[in-house]
């Protein structure tokens, strides 16, 4: 057996792959599917026992609309939506967003698609370190039930959300708002079951919520001092000391296709935690989040019609991180690209999703996108500086804090994942380095698969 010397220890090299994708979340599952679709021997490493990352483990749903007419999606994204829709676990709302999905079914669909292309998954496996030689990544060290092992790969794709592989390899990274160093607010999402959704919807109408959707797709929200009809009810809860002010800092809920009587809550936001790569603070956030969820649940059950017989169905196993480390790549997407509606020859994704920052006010000039205006993301944002053999996809691609707040939504992360998987295959097919890829070639391939980019 081959041996790799890691930190004064000799550990076995257990296998060799064309492509290793680290992190089987929103971008990672797509990257892995795209790589396996090209016929490459592809390994996907995931620390949980299922795929989907934020979309399943953090219960983040629905996917947002990219706010471009017809909601263009990359080819694998389209196939995921189609499979969910065909099985009754996806839905399209009247505003044309077909990104509503059932998180449990998402786990099945992602796994099934990757396995159909012959992909190999290692679940319950933690990425520990990168194997780097002469500024090129050649593999990774993982830890799982089999112990500490090395796995070699011709190309590694970092889809950990936190740029863990890039950071370990020595890629320069950004963190937080450039002015304050702070990260966006963190949320611990949860689900409530056995809600009488029809009664809840008429209750919302009775209190004056004249926006949103109709049963079975229901949504509601409340933010202090923003004029939401639910605010008077939250105020009552506050006066009666049943909730705290922090519990209503951001409140939002959506029903879920294929889960009658269930709503997913995009809250609570954990107060005063703006450091998403601090282990102690994240650990505290889970505890604080559960404390807030218990208060919120009791309050909703008491005050909202339709919640009388409800119960807490689940609290997300993975806390919701909106933004953390971002790589410094060949191109850094910035607010100028948003404001200028930038287009690129090597574009691999496009969006008109707004700047969406939680938990703080960022002081930057933002020129809101109007109808039919959008900007593009160049392939170069996926290519890190200093290290070859590595691609990065998902929310940690090369961008400034404020630009990231617009591109972090799931459809865009999926498009970056698909581009990375295709690019890995391109390197292997033409025997070129990641640093030598012409991004416009990747764009062309994405088009041939049916992405309108
Ligand atoms: C609270 C919240 C609400 C949001 N709301 C919406 C919304 O309504 N609609 C929308 O479209 N987007 C929304 N977003 C944004 C979107 O969900 C995320 O930005 C996107 O899913 C991130 O995708 P990703 O692939 O980069 O990361 P993830 O999907 O988080 O995937 C990262 C994966 O890497 C794995 N991983 C990490 N480290 C390791 C390691 N060391 N070893 C092995 N595996 C590892 C994780 O387990 C995970 O599976 C929201 C985000 C949050 C947090």
Tab-separated table of C-alpha atoms and ligand atoms in Angstrom:
chain	number	residue	atom	x	y	z
A	1	UNK	CA	0.000	0.000	0.000
A	2	UNK	CA	1.221	3.511	-0.797
A	3	UNK	CA	1.921	5.728	2.176
A	4	UNK	CA	1.635	9.527	2.600
A	5	UNK	CA	3.590	11.273	5.336
A	6	UNK	CA	1.144	13.557	7.120
A	7	UNK	CA	2.266	15.575	10.097
A	8	UNK	CA	4.923	13.039	11.090
A	9	UNK	CA	2.477	10.161	10.559
A	10	UNK	CA	2.416	7.670	7.748
A	11	UNK	CA	-1.131	7.272	6.475
A	12	UNK	CA	-2.437	5.010	3.721
A	13	UNK	CA	-3.327	6.352	0.287
A	14	UNK	CA	-6.598	4.506	-0.203
A	15	UNK	CA	-7.506	5.447	-3.779
A	16	UNK	CA	-6.863	7.672	-6.787
A	17	UNK	CA	-9.540	9.589	-8.702
A	18	UNK	CA	-9.799	11.874	-11.667
A	19	UNK	CA	-11.845	14.345	-9.637
A	20	UNK	CA	-12.515	14.724	-5.919
A	21	UNK	CA	-15.370	17.032	-4.938
A	22	UNK	CA	-15.224	18.097	-1.310
A	23	UNK	CA	-18.651	18.990	0.125
A	24	UNK	CA	-21.827	17.445	-1.253
A	25	UNK	CA	-24.010	20.512	-0.819
A	26	UNK	CA	-25.807	22.733	-3.296
A	27	UNK	CA	-22.777	23.356	-5.514
A	28	UNK	CA	-20.891	20.159	-4.655
A	29	UNK	CA	-23.609	17.707	-5.687
A	30	UNK	CA	-23.934	19.563	-8.981
A	31	UNK	CA	-20.162	19.657	-9.533
A	32	UNK	CA	-19.920	15.939	-8.830
A	33	UNK	CA	-22.823	15.093	-11.148
A	34	UNK	CA	-21.304	17.263	-13.895
A	35	UNK	CA	-17.911	15.585	-13.532
A	36	UNK	CA	-19.368	12.045	-13.488
A	37	UNK	CA	-21.572	12.943	-16.476
A	38	UNK	CA	-18.342	13.586	-18.424
A	39	UNK	CA	-17.277	10.020	-17.653
A	40	UNK	CA	-14.658	10.867	-15.027
A	41	UNK	CA	-13.935	8.706	-12.002
A	42	UNK	CA	-15.438	11.077	-9.447
A	43	UNK	CA	-15.428	10.931	-5.649
A	44	UNK	CA	-17.731	13.087	-3.524
A	45	UNK	CA	-16.795	13.661	0.128
A	46	UNK	CA	-19.533	14.789	2.521
A	47	UNK	CA	-19.478	15.174	6.285
A	48	UNK	CA	-23.182	14.416	6.732
A	49	UNK	CA	-24.911	11.172	5.710
A	50	UNK	CA	-26.794	12.724	2.787
A	51	UNK	CA	-26.338	15.287	0.025
A	52	UNK	CA	-27.745	18.783	-0.322
A	53	UNK	CA	-25.789	20.794	2.267
A	54	UNK	CA	-27.613	24.028	3.013
A	55	UNK	CA	-30.631	22.950	0.949
A	56	UNK	CA	-31.192	19.848	3.107
A	57	UNK	CA	-29.048	19.924	6.244
A	58	UNK	CA	-29.809	23.601	6.877
A	59	UNK	CA	-33.386	23.297	5.559
A	60	UNK	CA	-32.975	26.277	3.201
A	61	UNK	CA	-35.956	26.343	0.865
A	62	UNK	CA	-37.337	27.359	-1.569
A	63	UNK	CA	-34.628	28.194	-4.083
A	64	UNK	CA	-34.860	31.836	-5.028
A	65	UNK	CA	-35.840	33.051	-8.495
A	66	UNK	CA	-32.841	34.560	-10.311
A	67	UNK	CA	-35.160	37.411	-11.313
A	68	UNK	CA	-34.439	36.974	-15.006
A	69	UNK	CA	-37.353	36.212	-17.277
A	70	UNK	CA	-38.102	32.465	-17.485
A	71	UNK	CA	-35.808	31.807	-14.475
A	72	UNK	CA	-32.909	30.335	-16.509
A	73	UNK	CA	-31.118	27.434	-14.834
A	74	UNK	CA	-28.057	25.345	-15.630
A	75	UNK	CA	-28.713	21.895	-17.082
A	76	UNK	CA	-28.256	19.804	-13.934
A	77	UNK	CA	-30.277	22.304	-11.923
A	78	UNK	CA	-33.099	21.919	-14.489
A	79	UNK	CA	-32.954	18.142	-14.217
A	80	UNK	CA	-33.088	18.279	-10.405
A	81	UNK	CA	-36.147	20.556	-10.552
A	82	UNK	CA	-37.775	18.301	-13.149
A	83	UNK	CA	-37.308	15.159	-11.080
A	84	UNK	CA	-38.684	16.848	-7.971
A	85	UNK	CA	-41.635	18.237	-9.900
A	86	UNK	CA	-42.445	14.916	-11.579
A	87	UNK	CA	-42.494	13.114	-8.260
A	88	UNK	CA	-44.791	15.686	-6.651
A	89	UNK	CA	-42.040	17.005	-4.382
A	90	UNK	CA	-41.345	20.188	-6.296
A	91	UNK	CA	-43.616	23.069	-7.250
A	92	UNK	CA	-43.803	26.191	-9.372
A	93	UNK	CA	-45.404	29.303	-7.935
A	94	UNK	CA	-47.508	31.780	-9.929
A	95	UNK	CA	-44.482	34.103	-10.210
A	96	UNK	CA	-42.657	31.479	-12.290
A	97	UNK	CA	-40.354	30.156	-9.576
A	98	UNK	CA	-40.077	26.392	-9.999
A	99	UNK	CA	-37.533	26.213	-7.185
A	100	UNK	CA	-39.922	25.059	-4.438
A	101	UNK	CA	-38.829	21.667	-3.166
A	102	UNK	CA	-39.105	19.096	-0.470
A	103	UNK	CA	-35.747	18.783	1.333
A	104	UNK	CA	-36.094	15.083	2.137
A	105	UNK	CA	-36.719	14.262	-1.527
A	106	UNK	CA	-33.838	16.499	-2.554
A	107	UNK	CA	-31.508	14.080	-0.735
A	108	UNK	CA	-32.829	11.160	-2.815
A	109	UNK	CA	-32.716	13.011	-6.126
A	110	UNK	CA	-29.141	14.301	-5.778
A	111	UNK	CA	-27.793	10.941	-4.702
A	112	UNK	CA	-29.710	9.079	-7.409
A	113	UNK	CA	-28.450	11.402	-10.172
A	114	UNK	CA	-24.814	11.127	-9.101
A	115	UNK	CA	-24.983	7.340	-8.757
A	116	UNK	CA	-26.622	7.026	-12.184
A	117	UNK	CA	-23.453	8.488	-13.690
A	118	UNK	CA	-21.274	6.071	-11.698
A	119	UNK	CA	-20.174	8.516	-8.998
A	120	UNK	CA	-18.724	7.337	-5.689
A	121	UNK	CA	-19.692	8.918	-2.372
A	122	UNK	CA	-17.932	8.868	0.982
A	123	UNK	CA	-20.434	10.002	3.624
A	124	UNK	CA	-19.642	10.782	7.238
A	125	UNK	CA	-16.254	11.850	5.983
A	126	UNK	CA	-14.436	15.011	6.993
A	127	UNK	CA	-11.952	16.783	4.806
A	128	UNK	CA	-8.927	17.349	7.065
A	129	UNK	CA	-6.153	18.766	4.920
A	130	UNK	CA	-4.946	19.286	1.383
A	131	UNK	CA	-2.008	17.463	-0.159
A	132	UNK	CA	-0.083	20.176	-1.962
A	133	UNK	CA	3.184	19.884	-3.786
A	134	UNK	CA	4.870	22.695	-5.714
A	135	UNK	CA	1.737	24.848	-5.655
A	136	UNK	CA	-0.480	22.079	-7.007
A	137	UNK	CA	-3.074	20.143	-5.076
A	138	UNK	CA	-2.725	16.403	-5.618
A	139	UNK	CA	-5.191	15.014	-3.129
A	140	UNK	CA	-6.752	15.327	0.292
A	141	UNK	CA	-6.576	13.856	3.775
A	142	UNK	CA	-9.902	12.652	5.143
A	143	UNK	CA	-11.084	11.283	8.451
A	144	UNK	CA	-13.995	8.873	8.820
A	145	UNK	CA	-14.891	5.568	10.442
A	146	UNK	CA	-11.958	3.951	8.642
A	147	UNK	CA	-9.573	6.455	10.228
A	148	UNK	CA	-7.219	8.972	8.689
A	149	UNK	CA	-6.522	8.316	5.011
A	150	UNK	CA	-5.133	10.058	1.968
A	151	UNK	CA	-6.974	10.108	-1.372
A	152	UNK	CA	-5.320	11.362	-4.517
A	153	UNK	CA	-7.105	13.306	-7.268
A	154	UNK	CA	-6.027	14.928	-10.528
A	155	UNK	CA	-8.451	17.795	-9.878
A	156	UNK	CA	-10.017	18.784	-6.559
A	157	UNK	CA	-13.175	20.907	-6.393
A	158	UNK	CA	-13.770	22.788	-3.161
A	159	UNK	CA	-17.506	23.042	-2.472
A	160	UNK	CA	-17.325	23.259	1.318
A	161	UNK	CA	-19.044	26.658	1.466
A	162	UNK	CA	-16.239	27.857	3.745
A	163	UNK	CA	-13.430	27.384	1.173
A	164	UNK	CA	-11.866	24.851	3.552
A	165	UNK	CA	-9.792	23.108	0.897
A	166	UNK	CA	-8.587	26.317	-0.712
A	167	UNK	CA	-7.680	27.817	2.661
A	168	UNK	CA	-5.801	24.660	3.731
A	169	UNK	CA	-3.941	24.691	0.410
A	170	UNK	CA	-2.681	28.225	0.911
A	171	UNK	CA	-5.099	30.108	-1.345
A	172	UNK	CA	-5.538	33.700	-0.126
A	173	UNK	CA	-9.072	34.199	1.206
A	174	UNK	CA	-11.350	37.079	2.181
A	175	UNK	CA	-13.576	37.005	5.215
A	176	UNK	CA	-16.573	39.198	6.050
A	177	UNK	CA	-17.434	42.746	5.134
A	178	UNK	CA	-14.297	44.548	3.912
A	179	UNK	CA	-15.098	47.535	6.175
A	180	UNK	CA	-15.998	45.730	9.426
A	181	UNK	CA	-14.727	42.174	9.031
A	182	UNK	CA	-18.166	40.953	10.102
A	183	UNK	CA	-20.054	38.085	8.449
A	184	UNK	CA	-23.750	38.066	7.630
A	185	UNK	CA	-26.194	36.857	10.290
A	186	UNK	CA	-26.421	33.131	10.969
A	187	UNK	CA	-29.807	31.378	11.270
A	188	UNK	CA	-30.887	28.066	12.747
A	189	UNK	CA	-33.850	27.002	10.633
A	190	UNK	CA	-36.604	24.681	11.824
A	191	UNK	CA	-39.857	23.093	10.712
A	192	UNK	CA	-43.238	22.940	12.384
A	193	UNK	CA	-45.655	20.130	11.517
A	194	UNK	CA	-49.402	19.603	11.740
A	195	UNK	CA	-50.351	23.197	10.952
A	196	UNK	CA	-53.835	23.702	9.549
A	197	UNK	CA	-52.508	25.593	6.518
A	198	UNK	CA	-55.915	26.486	5.107
A	199	UNK	CA	-56.958	28.089	8.382
A	200	UNK	CA	-53.570	29.767	8.691
A	201	UNK	CA	-53.905	31.257	5.236
A	202	UNK	CA	-57.328	32.746	5.964
A	203	UNK	CA	-55.948	34.069	9.258
A	204	UNK	CA	-53.156	35.829	7.345
A	205	UNK	CA	-55.717	37.362	4.990
A	206	UNK	CA	-57.895	38.444	7.949
A	207	UNK	CA	-55.016	40.321	9.564
A	208	UNK	CA	-54.297	42.098	6.264
A	209	UNK	CA	-51.542	40.113	4.563
A	210	UNK	CA	-52.512	40.834	0.989
A	211	UNK	CA	-49.246	39.596	-0.594
A	212	UNK	CA	-47.734	36.167	-0.983
A	213	UNK	CA	-49.111	32.980	-2.416
A	214	UNK	CA	-52.156	30.797	-2.111
A	215	UNK	CA	-52.490	27.382	-0.530
A	216	UNK	CA	-50.686	24.996	-0.791
A	217	UNK	CA	-47.722	27.367	-1.288
A	218	UNK	CA	-47.956	29.807	1.583
A	219	UNK	CA	-45.429	32.300	2.835
A	220	UNK	CA	-45.340	34.899	5.544
A	221	UNK	CA	-42.790	37.187	7.169
A	222	UNK	CA	-42.278	39.768	9.896
A	223	UNK	CA	-39.473	42.218	10.605
A	224	UNK	CA	-39.889	44.842	13.328
A	225	UNK	CA	-40.965	48.291	12.111
A	226	UNK	CA	-41.432	47.166	8.489
A	227	UNK	CA	-45.217	47.261	8.473
A	228	UNK	CA	-45.867	43.522	8.230
A	229	UNK	CA	-49.377	42.610	9.438
A	230	UNK	CA	-47.938	40.006	11.821
A	231	UNK	CA	-46.089	42.758	13.709
A	232	UNK	CA	-49.019	43.631	15.995
A	233	UNK	CA	-49.204	39.993	17.071
A	234	UNK	CA	-45.463	39.826	17.699
A	235	UNK	CA	-45.797	43.036	19.743
A	236	UNK	CA	-48.434	41.373	21.909
A	237	UNK	CA	-46.080	38.443	22.508
A	238	UNK	CA	-43.333	40.902	23.424
A	239	UNK	CA	-45.550	42.854	25.848
A	240	UNK	CA	-46.598	39.593	27.503
A	241	UNK	CA	-42.915	38.586	27.762
A	242	UNK	CA	-43.604	35.431	25.748
A	243	UNK	CA	-40.959	36.320	23.169
A	244	UNK	CA	-37.901	38.548	23.230
A	245	UNK	CA	-37.179	41.345	20.767
A	246	UNK	CA	-34.407	39.246	19.161
A	247	UNK	CA	-36.940	36.503	18.323
A	248	UNK	CA	-38.639	38.825	15.840
A	249	UNK	CA	-35.531	40.422	14.335
A	250	UNK	CA	-36.218	38.391	11.177
A	251	UNK	CA	-39.148	35.995	10.871
A	252	UNK	CA	-40.125	34.190	7.665
A	253	UNK	CA	-41.908	30.937	6.837
A	254	UNK	CA	-42.748	28.875	3.748
A	255	UNK	CA	-44.866	25.798	3.174
A	256	UNK	CA	-43.177	22.792	1.548
A	257	UNK	CA	-44.322	20.779	-1.496
A	258	UNK	CA	-45.214	17.207	-0.584
A	259	UNK	CA	-45.282	17.944	3.158
A	260	UNK	CA	-48.893	18.843	3.950
A	261	UNK	CA	-49.273	20.855	7.150
A	262	UNK	CA	-45.560	21.664	7.410
A	263	UNK	CA	-43.830	25.034	7.262
A	264	UNK	CA	-40.121	25.770	7.131
A	265	UNK	CA	-38.931	28.787	9.150
A	266	UNK	CA	-36.098	30.961	7.850
A	267	UNK	CA	-35.214	32.011	11.401
A	268	UNK	CA	-34.279	32.677	14.136
A	269	UNK	CA	-31.271	34.856	13.375
A	270	UNK	CA	-28.707	34.502	16.128
A	271	UNK	CA	-28.094	37.919	17.673
A	272	UNK	CA	-24.584	39.403	17.778
A	273	UNK	CA	-22.857	36.496	16.036
A	274	UNK	CA	-21.036	37.852	13.020
A	275	UNK	CA	-18.141	35.434	12.877
A	276	UNK	CA	-19.033	32.327	10.928
A	277	UNK	CA	-15.677	30.554	11.126
A	278	UNK	CA	-15.359	30.664	14.905
A	279	UNK	CA	-16.057	27.178	16.310
A	280	UNK	CA	-17.093	28.344	19.796
A	281	UNK	CA	-19.458	30.990	18.432
A	282	UNK	CA	-21.051	28.549	15.999
A	283	UNK	CA	-21.497	26.031	18.772
A	284	UNK	CA	-23.114	28.701	20.945
A	285	UNK	CA	-25.360	29.647	17.995
A	286	UNK	CA	-26.910	26.171	17.910
A	287	UNK	CA	-27.708	26.442	21.619
A	288	UNK	CA	-29.038	29.985	21.375
A	289	UNK	CA	-31.032	29.066	18.275
A	290	UNK	CA	-32.759	26.171	20.017
A	291	UNK	CA	-33.612	28.438	22.962
A	292	UNK	CA	-35.173	30.968	20.553
A	293	UNK	CA	-37.012	28.268	18.574
A	294	UNK	CA	-38.724	27.000	21.717
A	295	UNK	CA	-39.964	30.483	22.579
A	296	UNK	CA	-41.054	31.184	19.016
A	297	UNK	CA	-42.907	27.878	18.746
A	298	UNK	CA	-44.901	28.420	21.962
A	299	UNK	CA	-45.769	31.921	20.821
A	300	UNK	CA	-46.896	30.818	17.326
A	301	UNK	CA	-48.968	27.993	18.771
A	302	UNK	CA	-50.739	30.390	21.102
A	303	UNK	CA	-51.341	33.330	18.759
A	304	UNK	CA	-51.613	32.031	15.185
A	305	UNK	CA	-54.787	30.384	14.030
A	306	UNK	CA	-53.954	27.004	12.484
A	307	UNK	CA	-51.035	26.274	14.837
A	308	UNK	CA	-53.091	24.894	17.752
A	309	UNK	CA	-52.225	21.222	17.171
A	310	UNK	CA	-48.779	21.829	15.701
A	311	UNK	CA	-45.427	20.544	16.941
A	312	UNK	CA	-41.729	21.163	16.284
A	313	UNK	CA	-40.991	18.678	13.538
A	314	UNK	CA	-37.248	19.254	13.261
A	315	UNK	CA	-34.434	21.685	13.850
A	316	UNK	CA	-31.848	21.838	11.061
A	317	UNK	CA	-28.836	19.649	11.843
A	318	UNK	CA	-26.534	22.181	10.151
A	319	UNK	CA	-26.668	25.852	11.098
A	320	UNK	CA	-27.374	28.247	8.244
A	321	UNK	CA	-24.238	30.145	7.231
A	322	UNK	CA	-24.959	32.794	4.629
A	323	UNK	CA	-21.383	33.877	4.102
A	324	UNK	CA	-17.944	33.064	5.466
A	325	UNK	CA	-14.569	32.620	3.771
A	326	UNK	CA	-14.325	33.508	0.077
A	327	UNK	CA	-11.345	32.729	-2.119
A	328	UNK	CA	-9.295	35.299	-3.929
A	329	UNK	CA	-9.455	34.097	-7.503
A	330	UNK	CA	-8.325	35.213	-10.931
A	331	UNK	CA	-11.259	37.658	-10.900
A	332	UNK	CA	-12.949	39.167	-7.854
A	333	UNK	CA	-16.621	39.868	-8.507
A	334	UNK	CA	-17.577	43.167	-6.875
A	335	UNK	CA	-20.464	45.554	-6.432
A	336	UNK	CA	-19.205	47.354	-9.541
A	337	UNK	CA	-20.151	44.282	-11.572
A	338	UNK	CA	-23.618	44.384	-10.024
A	339	UNK	CA	-23.994	48.135	-10.565
A	340	UNK	CA	-22.569	47.997	-14.108
A	341	UNK	CA	-24.560	44.848	-15.017
A	342	UNK	CA	-21.221	43.350	-16.141
A	343	UNK	CA	-21.079	40.718	-18.875
A	344	UNK	CA	-18.069	38.479	-19.530
A	345	UNK	CA	-16.820	36.280	-22.376
A	346	UNK	CA	-16.196	33.534	-19.833
A	347	UNK	CA	-19.545	33.901	-18.028
A	348	UNK	CA	-20.761	30.648	-16.448
A	349	UNK	CA	-23.748	32.017	-14.492
A	350	UNK	CA	-26.065	34.998	-14.513
A	351	UNK	CA	-28.431	36.486	-11.982
A	352	UNK	CA	-30.509	39.506	-11.091
A	353	UNK	CA	-31.034	38.469	-7.485
A	354	UNK	CA	-30.673	41.577	-5.330
A	355	UNK	CA	-28.016	42.436	-2.796
A	356	UNK	CA	-29.392	40.602	0.249
A	357	UNK	CA	-27.536	41.166	3.509
A	358	UNK	CA	-28.867	39.926	6.851
A	359	UNK	CA	-28.037	41.179	10.304
A	360	UNK	CA	-26.273	44.423	9.403
A	361	UNK	CA	-26.412	47.471	7.216
A	362	UNK	CA	-23.627	47.510	4.670
A	363	UNK	CA	-22.729	51.021	3.581
A	364	UNK	CA	-22.178	50.663	-0.160
A	365	UNK	CA	-23.838	52.282	-3.122
A	366	UNK	CA	-26.145	49.730	-4.738
A	367	UNK	CA	-27.995	50.519	-7.973
A	368	UNK	CA	-30.999	48.175	-7.899
A	369	UNK	CA	-31.444	46.015	-10.989
A	370	UNK	CA	-34.446	46.877	-13.109
A	371	UNK	CA	-36.554	44.529	-15.259
A	372	UNK	CA	-34.445	42.467	-17.650
A	373	UNK	CA	-31.185	43.755	-16.205
A	374	UNK	CA	-28.740	41.187	-14.845
A	375	UNK	CA	-25.036	40.590	-14.384
A	376	UNK	CA	-22.823	37.620	-15.086
A	377	UNK	CA	-20.241	35.642	-13.117
A	378	UNK	CA	-17.007	34.870	-14.954
A	379	UNK	CA	-15.391	31.442	-14.784
A	380	UNK	CA	-12.263	33.123	-13.358
A	381	UNK	CA	-14.100	33.535	-10.002
A	382	UNK	CA	-13.829	29.732	-9.635
A	383	UNK	CA	-10.075	29.649	-10.221
A	384	UNK	CA	-8.031	30.358	-7.080
A	385	UNK	CA	-4.788	32.255	-7.040
A	386	UNK	CA	-1.523	30.507	-6.156
A	387	UNK	CA	-2.685	26.868	-6.289
A	388	UNK	CA	-3.207	24.762	-9.417
A	389	UNK	CA	-5.370	21.652	-9.745
A	390	UNK	CA	-8.070	23.272	-7.628
A	391	UNK	CA	-11.467	24.727	-8.539
A	392	UNK	CA	-13.947	26.338	-6.169
A	393	UNK	CA	-17.744	26.505	-6.487
A	394	UNK	CA	-20.682	27.691	-4.402
A	395	UNK	CA	-20.998	30.598	-2.017
A	396	UNK	CA	-17.226	30.826	-1.394
A	397	UNK	CA	-16.158	31.779	-4.933
A	398	UNK	CA	-14.058	34.862	-5.496
A	399	UNK	CA	-16.181	37.895	-4.694
A	400	UNK	CA	-16.462	40.826	-2.354
A	401	UNK	CA	-18.781	40.681	0.653
A	402	UNK	CA	-21.547	42.634	-1.009
A	403	UNK	CA	-21.376	40.888	-4.398
A	404	UNK	CA	-21.502	37.528	-2.597
A	405	UNK	CA	-24.807	38.536	-1.003
A	406	UNK	CA	-26.374	38.514	-4.467
A	407	UNK	CA	-24.759	35.378	-5.902
A	408	UNK	CA	-25.116	33.128	-2.839
A	409	UNK	CA	-28.572	31.802	-3.779
A	410	UNK	CA	-28.913	28.155	-4.713
A	411	UNK	CA	-29.453	28.421	-8.505
A	412	UNK	CA	-26.247	30.437	-8.867
A	413	UNK	CA	-24.308	28.058	-6.620
A	414	UNK	CA	-25.533	25.170	-8.763
A	415	UNK	CA	-24.421	26.894	-11.977
A	416	UNK	CA	-20.934	27.421	-10.510
A	417	UNK	CA	-20.877	23.753	-9.469
A	418	UNK	CA	-21.797	22.585	-12.950
A	419	UNK	CA	-19.134	24.842	-14.469
A	420	UNK	CA	-16.494	23.446	-12.105
A	421	UNK	CA	-17.403	19.826	-12.917
A	422	UNK	CA	-17.259	20.516	-16.645
A	423	UNK	CA	-13.982	22.399	-16.277
A	424	UNK	CA	-12.369	19.497	-14.393
A	425	UNK	CA	-13.270	17.171	-17.267
A	426	UNK	CA	-11.960	19.709	-19.756
A	427	UNK	CA	-8.554	19.732	-18.013
A	428	UNK	CA	-8.308	15.967	-18.056
A	429	UNK	CA	-9.551	15.576	-21.625
A	430	UNK	CA	-7.092	18.129	-23.065
A	431	UNK	CA	-4.334	17.509	-20.518
A	432	UNK	CA	-4.225	21.151	-19.431
A	433	UNK	CA	-3.883	22.772	-16.021
A	434	UNK	CA	-6.768	24.513	-14.266
A	435	UNK	CA	-4.834	27.773	-14.624
A	436	UNK	CA	-4.755	27.274	-18.416
A	437	UNK	CA	-8.500	26.819	-18.944
A	438	UNK	CA	-10.186	29.297	-21.274
A	439	UNK	CA	-13.403	30.048	-19.396
A	440	UNK	CA	-15.204	30.823	-22.648
A	441	UNK	CA	-14.796	27.112	-23.559
A	442	UNK	CA	-16.618	26.131	-20.374
A	443	UNK	CA	-19.362	28.595	-21.211
A	444	UNK	CA	-19.772	26.971	-24.652
A	445	UNK	CA	-20.085	23.514	-23.101
A	446	UNK	CA	-22.660	24.773	-20.597
A	447	UNK	CA	-24.649	26.154	-23.535
A	448	UNK	CA	-24.545	22.833	-25.351
A	449	UNK	CA	-26.096	21.260	-22.271
A	450	UNK	CA	-28.910	23.795	-22.515
A	451	UNK	CA	-28.031	26.620	-20.116
A	452	UNK	CA	-28.964	29.965	-21.648
A	453	UNK	CA	-25.690	31.663	-20.775
B	1	LIG	C1	-30.437	30.891	6.544
B	1	LIG	C2	-30.240	30.898	5.060
B	1	LIG	C3	-31.296	31.207	4.247
B	1	LIG	C4	-31.136	31.189	2.866
B	1	LIG	N1	-32.206	31.395	2.057
B	1	LIG	C5	-32.119	31.075	0.754
B	1	LIG	C6	-33.282	30.949	-0.026
B	1	LIG	O1	-34.396	31.168	0.464
B	1	LIG	N2	-33.133	30.556	-1.328
B	1	LIG	C7	-31.917	30.324	-1.901
B	1	LIG	O2	-31.861	29.995	-3.083
B	1	LIG	N3	-30.787	30.458	-1.164
B	1	LIG	C8	-30.874	30.783	0.144
B	1	LIG	N4	-29.745	30.812	0.917
B	1	LIG	C9	-28.411	30.669	0.286
B	1	LIG	C10	-28.058	29.253	-0.141
B	1	LIG	O3	-28.815	28.273	0.511
B	1	LIG	C11	-26.572	28.942	0.107
B	1	LIG	O4	-25.756	30.045	-0.165
B	1	LIG	C12	-26.116	27.800	-0.799
B	1	LIG	O5	-26.950	26.686	-0.592
B	1	LIG	C13	-24.664	27.450	-0.504
B	1	LIG	O6	-24.293	26.359	-1.322
B	1	LIG	P1	-22.826	25.755	-1.205
B	1	LIG	O7	-22.808	24.549	-2.059
B	1	LIG	O8	-21.832	26.814	-1.401
B	1	LIG	O9	-22.717	25.309	0.334
B	1	LIG	P2	-23.560	24.198	1.071
B	1	LIG	O10	-24.810	23.877	0.352
B	1	LIG	O11	-23.681	24.661	2.469
B	1	LIG	O12	-22.632	22.930	0.986
B	1	LIG	C14	-21.412	22.792	1.683
B	1	LIG	C15	-21.232	21.301	1.936
B	1	LIG	O13	-19.909	21.030	2.335
B	1	LIG	C16	-19.910	20.118	3.399
B	1	LIG	N5	-18.660	20.307	4.124
B	1	LIG	C17	-18.204	21.453	4.671
B	1	LIG	N6	-17.016	21.253	5.248
B	1	LIG	C18	-16.701	19.950	5.035
B	1	LIG	C19	-15.584	19.150	5.418
B	1	LIG	N7	-14.555	19.646	6.103
B	1	LIG	N8	-15.605	17.844	5.064
B	1	LIG	C20	-16.647	17.313	4.379
B	1	LIG	N9	-17.726	18.042	3.995
B	1	LIG	C21	-17.746	19.339	4.325
B	1	LIG	C22	-21.165	20.484	4.174
B	1	LIG	O14	-21.597	19.437	5.007
B	1	LIG	C23	-22.141	20.797	3.041
B	1	LIG	O15	-22.834	19.663	2.615
B	1	LIG	C24	-29.871	30.872	2.302
B	1	LIG	C25	-28.798	30.569	3.135
B	1	LIG	C26	-28.986	30.559	4.507
B	1	LIG	C27	-27.840	30.171	5.377
